[in-house]
Short mmCIF file of C-alpha atoms and ligand atoms in Angstrom, two decimals:
data_model
loop_
_atom_site.label_atom_id
_atom_site.label_comp_id
_atom_site.label_asym_id
_atom_site.label_seq_id
_atom_site.Cartn_x
_atom_site.Cartn_y
_atom_site.Cartn_z
CA MET A 201 0.00 0.00 0.00
CA GLY A 202 1.30 3.44 -0.86
CA GLY A 203 0.34 5.24 2.36
CA TYR A 204 1.79 8.71 2.81
CA GLY A 205 5.48 7.81 2.57
CA ASP A 206 6.49 11.46 2.39
CA VAL A 207 5.16 12.22 5.91
CA GLN A 208 8.28 11.86 8.06
CA MET A 209 7.36 10.00 11.25
CA ILE A 210 10.73 8.53 12.27
CA ASP A 211 13.54 10.99 13.06
CA GLU A 212 17.27 10.68 12.33
CA ASN A 213 17.78 8.90 15.68
CA GLY A 214 15.18 6.27 14.82
CA LEU A 215 12.63 7.74 17.27
CA ARG A 216 8.95 8.26 16.60
CA MET A 217 7.10 11.61 16.75
CA ASP A 218 6.00 10.95 20.35
CA GLY A 219 9.58 10.03 21.35
CA ARG A 220 9.03 6.24 21.45
CA LYS A 221 11.46 3.68 20.06
CA PRO A 222 9.91 1.40 17.40
CA GLU A 223 9.34 -1.43 19.91
CA ASP A 224 7.74 0.76 22.62
CA CYS A 225 4.08 0.61 23.60
CA ARG A 226 2.26 3.75 24.79
CA PRO A 227 1.88 4.00 28.61
CA ILE A 228 -1.18 2.13 29.88
CA GLN A 229 -3.17 2.44 33.09
CA ILE A 230 -6.16 0.30 34.06
CA GLU A 231 -8.69 0.71 36.84
CA THR A 232 -11.69 -1.46 37.73
CA GLY A 233 -15.04 -0.61 39.36
CA VAL A 234 -15.39 2.74 37.58
CA ILE A 235 -19.13 2.20 36.91
CA PRO A 236 -20.44 1.23 40.35
CA VAL A 237 -23.92 0.17 39.13
CA ALA A 238 -22.49 -2.30 36.59
CA ASP A 239 -21.68 -5.92 37.51
CA GLY A 240 -18.14 -5.31 36.28
CA SER A 241 -16.32 -2.36 34.75
CA ALA A 242 -12.91 -1.07 33.71
CA ARG A 243 -11.30 2.13 32.51
CA VAL A 244 -8.25 1.89 30.24
CA ILE A 245 -6.12 4.97 29.65
CA TRP A 246 -3.64 4.04 26.94
CA GLY A 247 -1.64 6.92 25.49
CA LYS A 248 -4.36 9.48 24.73
CA ASN A 249 -7.02 6.77 24.34
CA GLU A 250 -9.56 6.55 27.11
CA VAL A 251 -12.04 3.68 27.10
CA ILE A 252 -14.67 2.54 29.59
CA ALA A 253 -16.18 -0.95 29.48
CA ALA A 254 -19.21 -1.97 31.56
CA VAL A 255 -20.63 -5.49 31.90
CA TYR A 256 -24.19 -6.37 32.96
CA GLY A 257 -25.36 -9.94 33.52
CA PRO A 258 -25.65 -12.81 32.98
CA MET A 259 -29.38 -12.01 32.69
CA GLU A 260 -32.28 -13.65 30.88
CA ALA A 261 -31.91 -12.98 27.16
CA HIS A 262 -34.67 -10.77 25.70
CA PRO A 263 -36.26 -10.85 23.20
CA ARG A 264 -36.56 -14.66 23.33
CA LYS A 265 -35.61 -15.02 19.68
CA ILE A 266 -31.99 -14.10 20.55
CA GLN A 267 -31.80 -16.89 23.18
CA ARG A 268 -29.50 -19.86 22.59
CA GLN A 269 -30.66 -23.05 24.31
CA ASP A 270 -27.11 -24.24 25.03
CA ARG A 271 -25.26 -21.05 25.92
CA ALA A 272 -25.32 -17.36 26.71
CA VAL A 273 -25.06 -14.68 24.03
CA LEU A 274 -22.57 -11.82 24.32
CA ASP A 275 -24.23 -8.55 23.38
CA VAL A 276 -21.31 -6.21 22.63
CA ARG A 277 -21.64 -2.56 21.67
CA TYR A 278 -18.59 -0.46 20.77
CA ASN A 279 -19.37 3.24 20.58
CA MET A 280 -17.28 6.38 20.08
CA ALA A 281 -18.49 9.35 22.10
CA PRO A 282 -19.30 12.36 19.87
CA PHE A 283 -16.50 14.33 21.60
CA SER A 284 -13.88 11.55 21.37
CA THR A 285 -12.18 12.97 18.25
CA SER A 286 -11.78 16.38 16.62
CA ASP A 287 -14.47 15.52 14.04
CA ARG A 288 -17.73 15.19 15.97
CA ILE A 289 -18.88 11.56 15.76
CA ARG A 290 -22.57 11.28 14.85
CA PRO A 291 -24.34 9.45 17.70
CA GLY A 292 -25.65 5.96 16.96
CA PHE A 293 -24.43 2.82 15.26
CA ASN A 294 -22.57 3.05 11.95
CA ARG A 295 -20.80 0.51 9.77
CA ARG A 296 -17.48 0.85 11.58
CA SER A 297 -18.94 0.53 15.09
CA ARG A 298 -21.00 -2.52 14.00
CA GLU A 299 -17.90 -4.18 12.57
CA ILE A 300 -15.82 -3.46 15.70
CA SER A 301 -18.65 -4.69 17.98
CA LYS A 302 -18.81 -7.93 15.98
CA VAL A 303 -15.07 -8.67 16.00
CA THR A 304 -14.91 -7.77 19.69
CA ALA A 305 -17.75 -10.19 20.50
CA GLU A 306 -16.05 -12.95 18.50
CA ALA A 307 -12.73 -12.40 20.31
CA LEU A 308 -14.40 -12.46 23.74
CA GLU A 309 -16.57 -15.49 22.90
CA SER A 310 -13.34 -17.48 22.61
CA VAL A 311 -12.64 -17.09 26.33
CA VAL A 312 -15.98 -16.65 28.13
CA LEU A 313 -17.54 -19.95 29.34
CA LEU A 314 -20.86 -19.15 27.68
CA GLU A 315 -22.15 -22.72 28.01
CA LEU A 316 -22.52 -22.18 31.76
CA TYR A 317 -25.41 -19.76 31.16
CA PRO A 318 -27.93 -21.19 28.67
CA ARG A 319 -30.67 -18.80 27.43
CA SER A 320 -28.86 -15.85 29.04
CA LYS A 321 -27.31 -12.65 27.82
CA ILE A 322 -24.18 -10.84 28.97
CA ARG A 323 -24.19 -7.19 27.96
CA VAL A 324 -20.82 -5.57 27.25
CA GLU A 325 -20.81 -1.81 26.61
CA ILE A 326 -17.61 -0.20 25.34
CA GLU A 327 -17.49 3.58 25.21
CA ILE A 328 -14.57 5.41 23.64
CA ILE A 329 -14.17 8.64 25.57
CA CYS A 330 -11.01 9.82 23.80
CA ALA A 331 -9.58 8.28 20.60
CA GLU A 332 -5.97 8.23 19.47
CA ALA A 333 -5.90 5.07 17.27
CA GLY A 334 -6.04 1.50 18.49
CA THR A 335 -9.46 1.98 20.08
CA ARG A 336 -10.69 -1.47 18.99
CA CYS A 337 -7.68 -2.95 20.84
CA ALA A 338 -8.23 -0.76 23.90
CA GLY A 339 -11.94 -1.72 23.81
CA ILE A 340 -11.27 -5.48 23.70
CA THR A 341 -8.68 -5.17 26.48
CA ALA A 342 -11.04 -3.08 28.66
CA ALA A 343 -13.97 -5.45 28.03
CA SER A 344 -11.98 -8.51 29.03
CA VAL A 345 -10.97 -6.83 32.32
CA ALA A 346 -14.59 -5.76 32.93
CA LEU A 347 -15.84 -9.34 32.31
CA ALA A 348 -13.28 -10.72 34.79
CA HIS A 349 -14.22 -7.95 37.25
CA ALA A 350 -17.88 -9.04 36.92
CA GLY A 351 -16.80 -12.55 37.97
CA ILE A 352 -17.77 -14.14 34.63
CA PRO A 353 -15.85 -17.44 34.27
CA MET A 354 -13.25 -17.20 31.50
CA THR A 355 -10.41 -19.41 30.31
CA ASP A 356 -8.11 -16.37 29.96
CA LEU A 357 -8.11 -12.60 29.49
CA VAL A 358 -7.79 -11.14 25.97
CA VAL A 359 -5.05 -8.54 25.41
CA SER A 360 -5.26 -6.61 22.18
CA VAL A 361 -2.64 -4.38 20.56
CA ALA A 362 -1.84 -3.15 17.04
CA SER A 363 1.64 -2.85 15.59
CA GLY A 364 2.24 -1.66 12.04
CA LYS A 365 4.63 0.03 9.63
CA VAL A 366 5.52 3.69 9.11
CA ASN A 367 8.25 5.02 6.78
CA ASP A 368 9.24 1.38 6.13
CA VAL A 369 9.90 0.81 9.86
CA VAL A 370 7.85 -1.69 11.88
CA VAL A 371 6.56 0.01 15.03
CA CYS A 372 4.62 -1.18 18.07
CA ASP A 373 1.22 0.22 19.11
CA LEU A 374 0.44 2.82 16.41
CA ASN A 375 -0.68 6.29 17.48
CA LYS A 376 -3.10 8.43 15.45
CA GLU A 377 -0.60 9.93 12.97
CA GLU A 378 1.03 6.54 12.46
CA ASP A 379 -2.35 4.89 11.91
CA ASN A 380 -3.51 7.64 9.50
CA TYR A 381 -0.31 8.05 7.48
CA GLY A 382 1.39 4.68 7.97
CA GLU A 383 1.67 1.84 5.49
CA ALA A 384 0.26 -1.07 7.50
CA ASP A 385 -1.66 -1.92 10.66
CA LEU A 386 -1.84 -5.34 12.39
CA PRO A 387 -4.26 -5.45 15.35
CA MET A 388 -4.19 -8.77 17.23
CA GLY A 389 -6.08 -10.25 20.20
CA ILE A 390 -3.81 -12.49 22.29
CA LEU A 391 -4.48 -14.89 25.17
CA PRO A 392 -1.66 -14.01 27.56
CA ASN A 393 -1.40 -17.41 29.23
CA THR A 394 -1.04 -19.47 26.05
CA GLY A 395 -0.02 -16.92 23.37
CA GLU A 396 -3.01 -18.09 21.26
CA LEU A 397 -4.70 -15.60 18.92
CA VAL A 398 -8.43 -14.89 19.04
CA PHE A 399 -8.45 -11.87 16.73
CA LEU A 400 -6.34 -10.59 13.86
CA GLN A 401 -7.02 -7.91 11.26
CA MET A 402 -4.49 -6.60 8.79
CA ASP A 403 -4.60 -3.44 6.74
CA GLY A 404 -1.84 -2.64 4.22
CA ASP A 405 1.15 -4.74 3.18
CA LEU A 406 3.91 -6.29 5.28
CA SER A 407 6.68 -8.56 4.02
CA GLN A 408 7.04 -11.90 5.82
CA GLU A 409 9.90 -10.50 7.87
CA GLU A 410 7.99 -7.30 8.75
CA PHE A 411 4.94 -9.38 9.68
CA LYS A 412 7.11 -11.46 12.04
CA THR A 413 8.52 -8.31 13.68
CA ALA A 414 5.03 -6.77 14.09
CA TRP A 415 3.79 -10.09 15.53
CA ASP A 416 6.70 -10.21 18.02
CA TYR A 417 6.12 -6.56 19.03
CA ASN A 418 2.43 -7.35 19.66
CA MET A 419 3.34 -10.42 21.73
CA GLU A 420 5.90 -8.49 23.82
CA ALA A 421 3.50 -5.57 24.37
CA ALA A 422 0.71 -8.01 25.31
CA ALA A 423 2.86 -9.47 28.10
CA LYS A 424 3.38 -5.98 29.59
CA ILE A 425 -0.26 -4.97 29.18
CA HIS A 426 -1.32 -8.24 30.83
CA GLU A 427 0.70 -7.31 33.93
CA GLU A 428 -1.27 -4.06 34.20
CA MET A 429 -4.58 -5.92 33.67
CA ALA A 430 -3.70 -8.39 36.43
CA ARG A 431 -2.63 -5.55 38.75
CA ALA A 432 -5.96 -3.74 38.18
CA LEU A 433 -7.94 -6.92 38.85
CA LYS A 434 -6.08 -7.49 42.12
CA GLY A 435 -7.39 -4.09 43.27
CA GLY A 436 -4.34 -2.07 42.26
CA GLU A 437 -1.69 -4.07 44.16
CA ALA A 438 1.60 -4.63 42.35
O1 CDP B 263 -9.32 3.10 16.63
P1 CDP B 263 -8.88 2.00 15.70
O2 CDP B 263 -7.42 2.17 15.30
O3 CDP B 263 -9.19 0.65 16.22
O4 CDP B 263 -9.76 2.12 14.38
P2 CDP B 263 -9.52 2.94 13.03
O5 CDP B 263 -10.81 2.84 12.26
O6 CDP B 263 -8.26 2.50 12.37
O7 CDP B 263 -9.37 4.44 13.51
C1 CDP B 263 -8.15 5.01 13.85
C2 CDP B 263 -8.37 6.31 14.56
O8 CDP B 263 -8.95 7.25 13.66
C3 CDP B 263 -9.35 6.26 15.73
O9 CDP B 263 -8.79 5.74 16.92
C4 CDP B 263 -9.71 7.71 15.87
O10 CDP B 263 -8.66 8.42 16.53
C5 CDP B 263 -9.76 8.15 14.40
N1 CDP B 263 -11.15 8.14 13.89
C6 CDP B 263 -11.82 9.34 13.80
O11 CDP B 263 -11.26 10.39 14.14
N2 CDP B 263 -13.11 9.37 13.33
C7 CDP B 263 -13.75 8.24 12.98
N3 CDP B 263 -15.00 8.28 12.52
C8 CDP B 263 -13.08 7.01 13.07
C9 CDP B 263 -11.76 6.98 13.52
#
């Protein structure tokens, strides 16, 4: 993919516009219990991204036509607040938010023990308060912490992060300029305990070697992000 190769995003010292080295992830901070009326909730502040996830349920699934006799359904809604970016986001569902809600639900369905709750529904609301690229990853990460905080049985958490390529350099955890003007984007959803993948989307072109580097950067970042998720779930203790 052509991208905007003339936009210089790596300086002469090999550093990115926000001062990070190619392999660095943006700082991340996670807190649970931020929506006291929800059964589980989490706030993720990741670079300039801010995401809140709230979980309600398991509850009886309504209307009955959405019920599954053998398992619960995950009802996931990803939404960007109108004020979350410089262009006001029109309230309501659009194609992008539907797509992100769907891939998020599929990633989370891989870890939640849905068969324990036949005919039920678990509602997962993801609200993007501030967006700086990688919001689908921040949303999946926040939702998996909120599900664990709600006490929903899961085989693992899901950590999601997107590496990519800018100015022919593979970089970890793209920020907004890198996402907009870069040449490739590789968001992945990773199970931290096994290294299995439950979600992968790729935009743009990467050579086999670049793909391997982006993959490794995502895996390394996921291990660090998982530490912060675990810390938040233990009530903030290190
Ligand atoms: O957020 P994510 O990288 O998962 O998804 P994207 O569709 O690649 O969007 C990248 C970024 O573009 C978002 O995080 C927002 O900062 C911005 N964006 C926007 O300003 N307006 C939109 N309607 C959609 C995205």
